[in-house]
Amino acid sequence: MLATARARSLSLQPSTCCQISGFSMAFALRDEQQMLLDTIDGYLKKEYDFDTRRAILSSPEGWSADVWRQLADLGMLGLPFAEEDGGMGLGALELAIVLRAIGGGLIVEPYLPTVVLAGGILRRVATADQRRRFVPAIASGEAIYVLAFAEPNGRFNLADITVSAVEVDGGYAVTGSKSLVLGAPIARGLFVTVRTAGARRDQYGISVVHVPADAPGVRMRTCKTVDGGQAADVDFDNVFVPHEDLLGVRDGALPGVEHVIDEATIAVTADMAGAMWALYERTLEYARIRSAFGKTLSQFQVIQHRLVDMRVACEYADAMVQLAAEQVDADPLRRAQACAAAKVQIGRDGRFVAQNAVQLHGAVGMTDELDVSHYFRRITVLDGLFGNPDHHLKRYAALLKHSAPSMEFAA
């Protein structure tokens, strides 16, 4: 699969590429996809420059409700939801186009936690009535919902759930802890993976419940991620959840959760690809104007070779994003293989591009005043999110040996 993506990247002709913020995208777009790209790219160029990002990060809130509403007005928050649920009914490739632009624009607002993760749970697990209850609020920008799935000792095994939901009169009592819940400090509600039956790590017995963020018994220890995002460790102490707030079918949510995390991992690779291209363009421009020993850096052959390597890495990333996005709704084995392959290739190439961008900029590349350092931190965070390349390489190897995907690859 890695070889397939490389061949696809190297066989591309310039005429098949589109442009996002000045860099090429390694696959042709249909007219409606190009319109989507022009919309999000035009908005970012006009309304979300680097100074805007820094101002938002330094604000007490750490994110912008105005930007969130503007994204809703553009239709970006309802993009993956079915039209009958209040969305636009677009697919994984369209979502990748938007995430790639978001990565290039360094948006700090919780698009991944809300639209991809929480939205994915609604699409893959919830009933039609539950989608009608939650989706309009997300698509309109009225409310932020997030997914709480990771646990302190889970080691990327989505079935390793100790948060319990014990049935009581009228509902469930939820007790336990979730780790690094992205977007939790600003969320109205959390969709929480819980164990309603079975023993720890059993595939059966996993459900998803909705818990209001301000419900009695919910306690958050908030933090900022390295790239400026919002997150929290969340404790649940005998939190009451009514029966109607259990999403979908009781005890059978794991396949849907696995699907959502794979989809989110692919979305992360698209975000990384956008950041990689932005770093490459900035480094290329810097090499053209920075002088040393009587000539610009771009005139040194060793720098030229390094820039070419960075460009090739970005092209590989685009090819892998496309390949993975095409498999989002394939059978679970093919989807998992494509997801793991993309995270391996783009994780490694992303770190290569980020590290070389900082090195070629010199000391200024490490300063907060230059966006290069912000892209570096973005790629660093995304590289480890949902499993780093080493984890996914083990996962990919295991998937080649088995007829069904497994989410547990602990060392």
mmCIF file of C-alpha atoms in Angstrom:
data_model
loop_
_atom_site.group_PDB
_atom_site.id
_atom_site.type_symbol
_atom_site.label_atom_id
_atom_site.label_comp_id
_atom_site.label_asym_id
_atom_site.label_seq_id
_atom_site.Cartn_x
_atom_site.Cartn_y
_atom_site.Cartn_z
ATOM 1 C CA MET A 1 0.000 0.000 0.000
ATOM 2 C CA LEU A 2 2.874 2.362 0.741
ATOM 3 C CA ALA A 3 4.384 1.501 -2.638
ATOM 4 C CA THR A 4 1.031 2.130 -4.337
ATOM 5 C CA ALA A 5 0.807 5.613 -2.846
ATOM 6 C CA ARG A 6 4.404 6.420 -3.841
ATOM 7 C CA ALA A 7 3.771 5.305 -7.410
ATOM 8 C CA ARG A 8 0.590 7.375 -7.545
ATOM 9 C CA SER A 9 2.435 10.441 -6.286
ATOM 10 C CA LEU A 10 5.346 10.108 -8.714
ATOM 11 C CA SER A 11 3.068 9.480 -11.696
ATOM 12 C CA LEU A 12 1.074 12.692 -11.261
ATOM 13 C CA GLN A 13 1.166 15.303 -13.984
ATOM 14 C CA PRO A 14 1.116 19.028 -13.078
ATOM 15 C CA SER A 15 -2.187 19.481 -14.896
ATOM 16 C CA THR A 16 -3.925 17.120 -12.450
ATOM 17 C CA CYS A 17 -3.026 19.156 -9.394
ATOM 18 C CA CYS A 18 -5.065 21.804 -7.668
ATOM 19 C CA GLN A 19 -3.839 24.567 -5.405
ATOM 20 C CA ILE A 20 -4.348 25.116 -1.693
ATOM 21 C CA SER A 21 -2.725 28.238 -0.288
ATOM 22 C CA GLY A 22 -0.027 28.171 -2.935
ATOM 23 C CA PHE A 23 0.854 24.462 -2.856
ATOM 24 C CA SER A 24 -0.220 21.530 -5.001
ATOM 25 C CA MET A 25 -2.729 18.888 -4.051
ATOM 26 C CA ALA A 26 -1.863 15.535 -5.536
ATOM 27 C CA PHE A 27 -5.254 14.576 -6.927
ATOM 28 C CA ALA A 28 -7.783 16.102 -9.288
ATOM 29 C CA LEU A 29 -10.949 17.604 -7.851
ATOM 30 C CA ARG A 30 -14.465 17.617 -9.181
ATOM 31 C CA ASP A 31 -16.159 20.980 -9.631
ATOM 32 C CA GLU A 32 -18.040 20.807 -6.338
ATOM 33 C CA GLN A 33 -14.872 19.782 -4.491
ATOM 34 C CA GLN A 34 -13.008 22.698 -6.048
ATOM 35 C CA MET A 35 -15.771 25.033 -4.859
ATOM 36 C CA LEU A 36 -15.437 23.614 -1.361
ATOM 37 C CA LEU A 37 -11.682 24.139 -1.480
ATOM 38 C CA ASP A 38 -12.018 27.700 -2.776
ATOM 39 C CA THR A 39 -14.496 28.481 0.007
ATOM 40 C CA ILE A 40 -12.389 27.308 2.942
ATOM 41 C CA ASP A 41 -9.113 28.497 1.432
ATOM 42 C CA GLY A 42 -10.531 31.930 0.657
ATOM 43 C CA TYR A 43 -11.878 32.274 4.184
ATOM 44 C CA LEU A 44 -8.564 31.334 5.791
ATOM 45 C CA LYS A 45 -6.565 33.714 3.634
ATOM 46 C CA LYS A 46 -8.903 36.606 4.388
ATOM 47 C CA GLU A 47 -9.949 36.024 7.991
ATOM 48 C CA TYR A 48 -7.463 33.702 9.722
ATOM 49 C CA ASP A 49 -3.895 34.883 9.281
ATOM 50 C CA PHE A 50 -1.070 34.110 11.690
ATOM 51 C CA ASP A 51 -1.604 37.270 13.744
ATOM 52 C CA THR A 52 -5.250 36.294 14.212
ATOM 53 C CA ARG A 53 -4.188 32.857 15.448
ATOM 54 C CA ARG A 54 -1.744 34.329 17.965
ATOM 55 C CA ALA A 55 -4.377 36.751 19.244
ATOM 56 C CA ILE A 56 -6.857 33.900 19.710
ATOM 57 C CA LEU A 57 -4.296 31.765 21.526
ATOM 58 C CA SER A 58 -3.470 34.592 23.919
ATOM 59 C CA SER A 59 -7.129 35.340 24.683
ATOM 60 C CA PRO A 60 -8.663 34.027 27.936
ATOM 61 C CA GLU A 61 -10.900 31.635 26.000
ATOM 62 C CA GLY A 62 -8.106 30.219 23.836
ATOM 63 C CA TRP A 63 -10.439 29.840 20.858
ATOM 64 C CA SER A 64 -12.854 32.035 18.890
ATOM 65 C CA ALA A 65 -16.614 31.552 19.004
ATOM 66 C CA ASP A 66 -16.868 34.051 16.113
ATOM 67 C CA VAL A 67 -14.619 31.914 13.930
ATOM 68 C CA TRP A 68 -16.671 28.853 14.880
ATOM 69 C CA ARG A 69 -19.888 30.565 13.802
ATOM 70 C CA GLN A 70 -18.275 31.689 10.547
ATOM 71 C CA LEU A 71 -17.218 28.116 9.810
ATOM 72 C CA ALA A 72 -20.816 27.070 10.480
ATOM 73 C CA ASP A 73 -22.104 29.771 8.117
ATOM 74 C CA LEU A 74 -19.777 28.405 5.424
ATOM 75 C CA GLY A 75 -21.232 24.934 5.933
ATOM 76 C CA MET A 76 -17.984 23.435 7.199
ATOM 77 C CA LEU A 77 -19.407 22.140 10.497
ATOM 78 C CA GLY A 78 -22.199 20.207 8.800
ATOM 79 C CA LEU A 79 -20.050 18.853 5.990
ATOM 80 C CA PRO A 80 -19.987 15.089 6.781
ATOM 81 C CA PHE A 81 -23.547 14.734 8.098
ATOM 82 C CA ALA A 82 -26.379 13.408 5.953
ATOM 83 C CA GLU A 83 -28.729 15.993 4.514
ATOM 84 C CA GLU A 84 -31.706 14.502 6.341
ATOM 85 C CA ASP A 85 -29.837 15.087 9.611
ATOM 86 C CA GLY A 86 -29.111 18.735 8.803
ATOM 87 C CA GLY A 87 -25.732 18.369 7.107
ATOM 88 C CA MET A 88 -24.262 18.589 3.610
ATOM 89 C CA GLY A 89 -23.899 14.872 2.958
ATOM 90 C CA LEU A 90 -20.287 15.015 1.730
ATOM 91 C CA GLY A 91 -17.733 12.247 2.039
ATOM 92 C CA ALA A 92 -14.289 11.444 3.373
ATOM 93 C CA LEU A 93 -12.386 13.067 0.524
ATOM 94 C CA GLU A 94 -14.250 16.346 0.997
ATOM 95 C CA LEU A 95 -13.525 16.149 4.717
ATOM 96 C CA ALA A 96 -9.842 15.592 3.898
ATOM 97 C CA ILE A 97 -9.847 18.693 1.675
ATOM 98 C CA VAL A 98 -11.158 20.807 4.533
ATOM 99 C CA LEU A 99 -8.810 19.270 7.135
ATOM 100 C CA ARG A 100 -5.847 19.834 4.845
ATOM 101 C CA ALA A 101 -6.739 23.498 4.534
ATOM 102 C CA ILE A 102 -7.257 23.705 8.307
ATOM 103 C CA GLY A 103 -3.776 22.273 8.848
ATOM 104 C CA GLY A 104 -2.304 24.844 6.498
ATOM 105 C CA GLY A 105 -4.251 27.605 8.248
ATOM 106 C CA LEU A 106 -3.334 26.457 11.777
ATOM 107 C CA ILE A 107 -6.918 26.744 12.995
ATOM 108 C CA VAL A 108 -7.107 26.206 16.751
ATOM 109 C CA GLU A 109 -10.891 25.790 16.932
ATOM 110 C CA PRO A 110 -12.125 22.232 17.754
ATOM 111 C CA TYR A 111 -12.941 20.954 14.274
ATOM 112 C CA LEU A 112 -11.393 17.524 14.805
ATOM 113 C CA PRO A 113 -12.950 16.902 18.261
ATOM 114 C CA THR A 114 -16.421 18.083 17.288
ATOM 115 C CA VAL A 115 -17.027 17.476 13.589
ATOM 116 C CA VAL A 116 -14.827 14.424 13.057
ATOM 117 C CA LEU A 117 -14.855 12.603 16.415
ATOM 118 C CA ALA A 118 -18.186 13.523 18.023
ATOM 119 C CA GLY A 119 -19.807 13.862 14.612
ATOM 120 C CA GLY A 120 -18.442 10.480 13.608
ATOM 121 C CA ILE A 121 -20.003 8.841 16.659
ATOM 122 C CA LEU A 122 -23.351 10.357 15.770
ATOM 123 C CA ARG A 123 -23.064 9.100 12.191
ATOM 124 C CA ARG A 124 -21.751 5.615 13.035
ATOM 125 C CA VAL A 125 -23.427 4.773 16.352
ATOM 126 C CA ALA A 126 -26.456 6.977 17.151
ATOM 127 C CA THR A 127 -30.044 6.416 16.096
ATOM 128 C CA ALA A 128 -31.830 8.685 13.618
ATOM 129 C CA ASP A 129 -33.712 10.416 16.441
ATOM 130 C CA GLN A 130 -30.494 11.021 18.332
ATOM 131 C CA ARG A 131 -28.813 12.451 15.239
ATOM 132 C CA ARG A 132 -31.720 14.834 14.772
ATOM 133 C CA ARG A 133 -31.262 15.874 18.386
ATOM 134 C CA PHE A 134 -27.525 16.651 18.243
ATOM 135 C CA VAL A 135 -26.453 17.258 14.647
ATOM 136 C CA PRO A 136 -28.286 20.556 14.017
ATOM 137 C CA ALA A 137 -26.614 22.119 17.069
ATOM 138 C CA ILE A 138 -23.170 21.056 15.790
ATOM 139 C CA ALA A 139 -23.783 22.073 12.170
ATOM 140 C CA SER A 140 -25.068 25.514 13.189
ATOM 141 C CA GLY A 141 -22.165 26.161 15.560
ATOM 142 C CA GLU A 142 -24.574 26.443 18.484
ATOM 143 C CA ALA A 143 -22.912 23.723 20.558
ATOM 144 C CA ILE A 144 -19.652 21.815 20.826
ATOM 145 C CA TYR A 145 -19.735 18.106 21.562
ATOM 146 C CA VAL A 146 -16.639 15.936 21.936
ATOM 147 C CA LEU A 147 -15.729 12.263 22.218
ATOM 148 C CA ALA A 148 -14.174 10.836 25.382
ATOM 149 C CA PHE A 149 -12.715 7.433 24.485
ATOM 150 C CA ALA A 150 -9.089 7.185 25.677
ATOM 151 C CA GLU A 151 -8.207 5.854 29.131
ATOM 152 C CA PRO A 152 -4.970 6.119 31.143
ATOM 153 C CA ASN A 153 -3.865 2.514 30.503
ATOM 154 C CA GLY A 154 -5.644 1.871 27.217
ATOM 155 C CA ARG A 155 -2.526 1.722 24.998
ATOM 156 C CA PHE A 156 -4.610 2.465 21.874
ATOM 157 C CA ASN A 157 -6.832 -0.571 22.508
ATOM 158 C CA LEU A 158 -10.341 0.804 22.015
ATOM 159 C CA ALA A 159 -11.854 -2.187 23.862
ATOM 160 C CA ASP A 160 -9.766 -1.514 26.977
ATOM 161 C CA ILE A 161 -12.498 0.375 28.816
ATOM 162 C CA THR A 162 -12.823 0.585 32.580
ATOM 163 C CA VAL A 163 -15.330 3.438 32.762
ATOM 164 C CA SER A 164 -18.485 1.646 33.831
ATOM 165 C CA ALA A 165 -22.138 2.384 33.230
ATOM 166 C CA VAL A 166 -24.136 0.440 35.795
ATOM 167 C CA GLU A 167 -27.883 0.278 35.240
ATOM 168 C CA VAL A 168 -29.919 2.042 37.897
ATOM 169 C CA ASP A 169 -33.525 3.176 38.144
ATOM 170 C CA GLY A 170 -34.227 5.250 35.022
ATOM 171 C CA GLY A 171 -30.778 5.064 33.483
ATOM 172 C CA TYR A 172 -27.110 4.401 34.224
ATOM 173 C CA ALA A 173 -24.520 5.483 36.784
ATOM 174 C CA VAL A 174 -21.232 6.278 35.053
ATOM 175 C CA THR A 175 -17.962 6.032 36.982
ATOM 176 C CA GLY A 176 -14.337 6.193 35.862
ATOM 177 C CA SER A 177 -11.806 8.409 34.092
ATOM 178 C CA LYS A 178 -10.988 9.416 30.525
ATOM 179 C CA SER A 179 -7.672 10.871 29.386
ATOM 180 C CA LEU A 180 -6.875 13.844 27.159
ATOM 181 C CA VAL A 181 -10.366 14.531 25.907
ATOM 182 C CA LEU A 182 -9.841 17.007 23.090
ATOM 183 C CA GLY A 183 -12.134 20.033 23.255
ATOM 184 C CA ALA A 184 -13.631 19.041 26.625
ATOM 185 C CA PRO A 185 -13.085 22.396 28.413
ATOM 186 C CA ILE A 186 -15.345 24.214 25.928
ATOM 187 C CA ALA A 187 -17.859 21.429 25.239
ATOM 188 C CA ARG A 188 -21.536 21.386 26.065
ATOM 189 C CA GLY A 189 -21.556 17.617 26.226
ATOM 190 C CA LEU A 190 -19.373 14.538 25.968
ATOM 191 C CA PHE A 191 -20.004 11.267 24.164
ATOM 192 C CA VAL A 192 -18.319 8.754 26.459
ATOM 193 C CA THR A 193 -17.368 5.162 25.673
ATOM 194 C CA VAL A 194 -18.407 3.016 28.643
ATOM 195 C CA ARG A 195 -18.590 -0.624 29.585
ATOM 196 C CA THR A 196 -22.141 -1.823 30.079
ATOM 197 C CA ALA A 197 -21.307 -5.550 30.044
ATOM 198 C CA GLY A 198 -18.384 -7.955 29.969
ATOM 199 C CA ALA A 199 -14.878 -7.769 31.372
ATOM 200 C CA ARG A 200 -12.093 -5.311 30.606
ATOM 201 C CA ARG A 201 -10.906 -5.589 26.981
ATOM 202 C CA ASP A 202 -13.936 -7.646 25.914
ATOM 203 C CA GLN A 203 -15.078 -6.672 22.424
ATOM 204 C CA TYR A 204 -18.693 -7.034 23.493
ATOM 205 C CA GLY A 205 -20.269 -4.850 26.132
ATOM 206 C CA ILE A 206 -19.137 -1.387 24.981
ATOM 207 C CA SER A 207 -21.655 1.428 24.660
ATOM 208 C CA VAL A 208 -21.585 5.202 24.149
ATOM 209 C CA VAL A 209 -23.492 7.602 26.393
ATOM 210 C CA HIS A 210 -24.050 11.336 26.290
ATOM 211 C CA VAL A 211 -22.986 13.190 29.439
ATOM 212 C CA PRO A 212 -23.543 16.965 29.785
ATOM 213 C CA ALA A 213 -20.269 18.674 30.630
ATOM 214 C CA ASP A 214 -21.848 20.355 33.647
ATOM 215 C CA ALA A 215 -23.565 17.245 34.997
ATOM 216 C CA PRO A 216 -23.156 16.566 38.735
ATOM 217 C CA GLY A 217 -20.201 14.277 39.307
ATOM 218 C CA VAL A 218 -18.195 15.418 36.253
ATOM 219 C CA ARG A 219 -14.780 16.868 37.078
ATOM 220 C CA MET A 220 -12.218 18.136 34.561
ATOM 221 C CA ARG A 221 -8.504 18.808 34.874
ATOM 222 C CA THR A 222 -7.966 21.100 31.925
ATOM 223 C CA CYS A 223 -4.778 21.608 29.954
ATOM 224 C CA LYS A 224 -3.489 22.992 26.673
ATOM 225 C CA THR A 225 -1.943 20.769 24.050
ATOM 226 C CA VAL A 226 1.490 21.695 22.710
ATOM 227 C CA ASP A 227 -0.076 23.294 19.640
ATOM 228 C CA GLY A 228 -2.523 25.408 21.652
ATOM 229 C CA GLY A 229 -5.578 23.179 21.589
ATOM 230 C CA GLN A 230 -8.005 22.595 24.445
ATOM 231 C CA ALA A 231 -8.063 19.287 26.347
ATOM 232 C CA ALA A 232 -8.881 17.784 29.723
ATOM 233 C CA ASP A 233 -8.680 14.622 31.764
ATOM 234 C CA VAL A 234 -12.256 13.910 32.846
ATOM 235 C CA ASP A 235 -13.435 12.031 35.936
ATOM 236 C CA PHE A 236 -16.971 10.674 36.297
ATOM 237 C CA ASP A 237 -18.189 9.996 39.823
ATOM 238 C CA ASN A 238 -21.507 8.161 39.795
ATOM 239 C CA VAL A 239 -22.861 10.443 37.036
ATOM 240 C CA PHE A 240 -26.488 9.718 36.223
ATOM 241 C CA VAL A 241 -27.310 9.189 32.532
ATOM 242 C CA PRO A 242 -30.941 8.562 31.484
ATOM 243 C CA HIS A 243 -31.697 5.618 29.210
ATOM 244 C CA GLU A 244 -32.401 7.868 26.223
ATOM 245 C CA ASP A 245 -28.839 9.233 26.392
ATOM 246 C CA LEU A 246 -27.295 5.878 25.512
ATOM 247 C CA LEU A 247 -26.464 6.235 21.815
ATOM 248 C CA GLY A 248 -27.569 3.508 19.449
ATOM 249 C CA VAL A 249 -27.588 -0.121 20.572
ATOM 250 C CA ARG A 250 -26.373 -1.088 24.028
ATOM 251 C CA ASP A 251 -23.236 -3.269 24.222
ATOM 252 C CA GLY A 252 -22.486 -3.125 20.478
ATOM 253 C CA ALA A 253 -20.759 0.214 19.894
ATOM 254 C CA LEU A 254 -17.162 -0.978 19.386
ATOM 255 C CA PRO A 255 -17.252 -1.435 15.577
ATOM 256 C CA GLY A 256 -18.622 2.081 15.202
ATOM 257 C CA VAL A 257 -16.009 3.523 17.571
ATOM 258 C CA GLU A 258 -13.222 1.763 15.653
ATOM 259 C CA HIS A 259 -14.590 3.180 12.408
ATOM 260 C CA VAL A 260 -14.653 6.688 13.864
ATOM 261 C CA ILE A 261 -11.082 6.511 15.188
ATOM 262 C CA ASP A 262 -9.810 5.254 11.836
ATOM 263 C CA GLU A 263 -11.636 8.079 10.105
ATOM 264 C CA ALA A 264 -10.225 10.587 12.592
ATOM 265 C CA THR A 265 -6.714 9.210 12.087
ATOM 266 C CA ILE A 266 -7.057 9.757 8.351
ATOM 267 C CA ALA A 267 -8.355 13.270 9.046
ATOM 268 C CA VAL A 268 -5.255 13.900 11.161
ATOM 269 C CA THR A 269 -3.012 12.870 8.273
ATOM 270 C CA ALA A 270 -4.812 15.369 6.033
ATOM 271 C CA ASP A 271 -4.235 18.080 8.646
ATOM 272 C CA MET A 272 -0.553 17.103 8.797
ATOM 273 C CA ALA A 273 -0.275 17.227 5.004
ATOM 274 C CA GLY A 274 -1.570 20.793 5.009
ATOM 275 C CA ALA A 275 0.953 21.803 7.659
ATOM 276 C CA MET A 276 3.757 20.058 5.746
ATOM 277 C CA TRP A 277 3.034 21.959 2.546
ATOM 278 C CA ALA A 278 2.884 25.247 4.436
ATOM 279 C CA LEU A 279 6.294 24.548 5.997
ATOM 280 C CA TYR A 280 7.774 23.581 2.646
ATOM 281 C CA GLU A 281 6.537 26.795 0.984
ATOM 282 C CA ARG A 282 7.838 28.978 3.804
ATOM 283 C CA THR A 283 11.211 27.231 3.839
ATOM 284 C CA LEU A 284 11.555 27.512 0.072
ATOM 285 C CA GLU A 285 10.805 31.238 0.200
ATOM 286 C CA TYR A 286 13.233 31.745 3.079
ATOM 287 C CA ALA A 287 15.994 29.910 1.204
ATOM 288 C CA ARG A 288 15.480 32.222 -1.758
ATOM 289 C CA ILE A 289 16.002 35.407 0.266
ATOM 290 C CA ARG A 290 18.415 34.391 3.053
ATOM 291 C CA SER A 291 22.047 35.036 2.114
ATOM 292 C CA ALA A 292 25.189 33.343 3.372
ATOM 293 C CA PHE A 293 28.754 33.455 2.028
ATOM 294 C CA GLY A 294 27.769 35.760 -0.798
ATOM 295 C CA LYS A 295 24.773 33.891 -2.202
ATOM 296 C CA THR A 296 21.293 32.805 -1.206
ATOM 297 C CA LEU A 297 20.717 29.508 0.569
ATOM 298 C CA SER A 298 18.770 28.221 -2.426
ATOM 299 C CA GLN A 299 21.930 28.396 -4.543
ATOM 300 C CA PHE A 300 23.700 25.774 -2.428
ATOM 301 C CA GLN A 301 23.266 22.310 -3.907
ATOM 302 C CA VAL A 302 22.921 20.587 -0.543
ATOM 303 C CA ILE A 303 20.038 22.948 0.324
ATOM 304 C CA GLN A 304 18.431 22.308 -3.046
ATOM 305 C CA HIS A 305 18.563 18.569 -2.405
ATOM 306 C CA ARG A 306 17.032 19.042 1.026
ATOM 307 C CA LEU A 307 14.195 21.142 -0.376
ATOM 308 C CA VAL A 308 13.514 18.530 -3.039
ATOM 309 C CA ASP A 309 13.323 15.849 -0.345
ATOM 310 C CA MET A 310 10.826 17.998 1.541
ATOM 311 C CA ARG A 311 8.757 18.482 -1.613
ATOM 312 C CA VAL A 312 8.722 14.739 -2.333
ATOM 313 C CA ALA A 313 7.625 14.054 1.250
ATOM 314 C CA CYS A 314 4.705 16.452 0.781
ATOM 315 C CA GLU A 315 3.705 14.761 -2.466
ATOM 316 C CA TYR A 316 3.795 11.367 -0.744
ATOM 317 C CA ALA A 317 1.584 12.762 1.994
ATOM 318 C CA ASP A 318 -1.030 13.922 -0.502
ATOM 319 C CA ALA A 319 -1.067 10.537 -2.207
ATOM 320 C CA MET A 320 -1.460 8.710 1.102
ATOM 321 C CA VAL A 321 -4.292 10.999 2.218
ATOM 322 C CA GLN A 322 -6.178 10.298 -0.991
ATOM 323 C CA LEU A 323 -5.546 6.566 -0.797
ATOM 324 C CA ALA A 324 -6.712 6.404 2.822
ATOM 325 C CA ALA A 325 -9.745 8.641 2.303
ATOM 326 C CA GLU A 326 -10.923 6.372 -0.511
ATOM 327 C CA GLN A 327 -10.986 3.447 1.948
ATOM 328 C CA VAL A 328 -12.935 5.080 4.802
ATOM 329 C CA ASP A 329 -16.117 3.221 3.919
ATOM 330 C CA ALA A 330 -14.431 0.041 2.664
ATOM 331 C CA ASP A 331 -14.482 -3.209 4.607
ATOM 332 C CA PRO A 332 -12.871 -2.926 8.061
ATOM 333 C CA LEU A 333 -9.634 -4.676 7.076
ATOM 334 C CA ARG A 334 -8.918 -2.491 4.059
ATOM 335 C CA ARG A 335 -9.904 0.632 5.989
ATOM 336 C CA ALA A 336 -7.622 -0.239 8.893
ATOM 337 C CA GLN A 337 -4.711 -1.041 6.572
ATOM 338 C CA ALA A 338 -5.096 2.244 4.692
ATOM 339 C CA CYS A 339 -5.381 4.171 7.956
ATOM 340 C CA ALA A 340 -2.263 2.580 9.448
ATOM 341 C CA ALA A 341 -0.245 3.002 6.255
ATOM 342 C CA ALA A 342 -1.151 6.684 6.022
ATOM 343 C CA LYS A 343 -0.205 7.369 9.626
ATOM 344 C CA VAL A 344 3.150 5.596 9.221
ATOM 345 C CA GLN A 345 4.137 7.402 6.024
ATOM 346 C CA ILE A 346 2.795 10.849 6.886
ATOM 347 C CA GLY A 347 3.939 10.678 10.495
ATOM 348 C CA ARG A 348 7.513 10.008 9.430
ATOM 349 C CA ASP A 349 7.478 12.448 6.530
ATOM 350 C CA GLY A 350 5.768 15.101 8.635
ATOM 351 C CA ARG A 351 8.512 15.024 11.236
ATOM 352 C CA PHE A 352 11.130 15.097 8.474
ATOM 353 C CA VAL A 353 9.610 18.211 6.896
ATOM 354 C CA ALA A 354 9.039 19.937 10.240
ATOM 355 C CA GLN A 355 12.546 19.269 11.546
ATOM 356 C CA ASN A 356 14.194 20.410 8.329
ATOM 357 C CA ALA A 357 12.050 23.533 8.151
ATOM 358 C CA VAL A 358 13.259 24.550 11.610
ATOM 359 C CA GLN A 359 16.859 23.638 10.809
ATOM 360 C CA LEU A 360 16.951 25.589 7.538
ATOM 361 C CA HIS A 361 15.406 28.642 9.191
ATOM 362 C CA GLY A 362 17.972 28.521 11.977
ATOM 363 C CA ALA A 363 17.262 29.947 15.425
ATOM 364 C CA VAL A 364 14.387 32.117 14.183
ATOM 365 C CA GLY A 365 12.520 28.928 13.258
ATOM 366 C CA MET A 366 12.131 28.131 16.954
ATOM 367 C CA THR A 367 10.582 31.447 17.980
ATOM 368 C CA ASP A 368 6.915 31.880 18.773
ATOM 369 C CA GLU A 369 6.791 34.981 16.579
ATOM 370 C CA LEU A 370 7.347 32.894 13.435
ATOM 371 C CA ASP A 371 4.669 30.500 12.257
ATOM 372 C CA VAL A 372 7.248 27.804 11.500
ATOM 373 C CA SER A 373 7.422 26.892 15.185
ATOM 374 C CA HIS A 374 3.625 26.671 15.341
ATOM 375 C CA TYR A 375 3.519 24.266 12.410
ATOM 376 C CA PHE A 376 6.280 22.227 14.065
ATOM 377 C CA ARG A 377 4.221 21.926 17.243
ATOM 378 C CA ARG A 378 1.092 21.075 15.258
ATOM 379 C CA ILE A 379 2.831 18.221 13.464
ATOM 380 C CA THR A 380 4.396 17.012 16.720
ATOM 381 C CA VAL A 381 0.971 16.744 18.379
ATOM 382 C CA LEU A 382 -0.716 15.109 15.408
ATOM 383 C CA ASP A 383 2.142 12.643 14.963
ATOM 384 C CA GLY A 384 1.265 10.972 18.269
ATOM 385 C CA LEU A 385 -2.512 11.394 18.136
ATOM 386 C CA PHE A 386 -4.371 8.065 17.782
ATOM 387 C CA GLY A 387 -1.025 6.269 17.686
ATOM 388 C CA ASN A 388 2.413 7.273 16.405
ATOM 389 C CA PRO A 389 4.091 5.723 13.322
ATOM 390 C CA ASP A 390 5.731 2.963 15.371
ATOM 391 C CA HIS A 391 2.359 1.867 16.745
ATOM 392 C CA HIS A 392 0.731 1.910 13.323
ATOM 393 C CA LEU A 393 3.615 0.053 11.713
ATOM 394 C CA LYS A 394 3.051 -2.781 14.207
ATOM 395 C CA ARG A 395 -0.657 -2.522 13.524
ATOM 396 C CA TYR A 396 -0.125 -2.699 9.754
ATOM 397 C CA ALA A 397 2.119 -5.746 10.098
ATOM 398 C CA ALA A 398 -0.482 -7.484 12.255
ATOM 399 C CA LEU A 399 -3.241 -6.635 9.790
ATOM 400 C CA LEU A 400 -1.307 -8.345 7.014
ATOM 401 C CA LYS A 401 -1.338 -11.587 9.031
ATOM 402 C CA HIS A 402 -4.976 -11.662 10.051
ATOM 403 C CA SER A 403 -8.253 -11.684 8.205
ATOM 404 C CA ALA A 404 -9.838 -9.105 10.547
ATOM 405 C CA PRO A 405 -8.431 -5.857 11.942
ATOM 406 C CA SER A 406 -7.314 -5.608 15.553
ATOM 407 C CA MET A 407 -6.987 -2.398 17.498
ATOM 408 C CA GLU A 408 -4.637 -3.828 20.121
ATOM 409 C CA PHE A 409 -0.918 -3.765 19.411
ATOM 410 C CA ALA A 410 0.611 -3.151 22.825
ATOM 411 C CA ALA A 411 4.361 -3.664 23.096
#
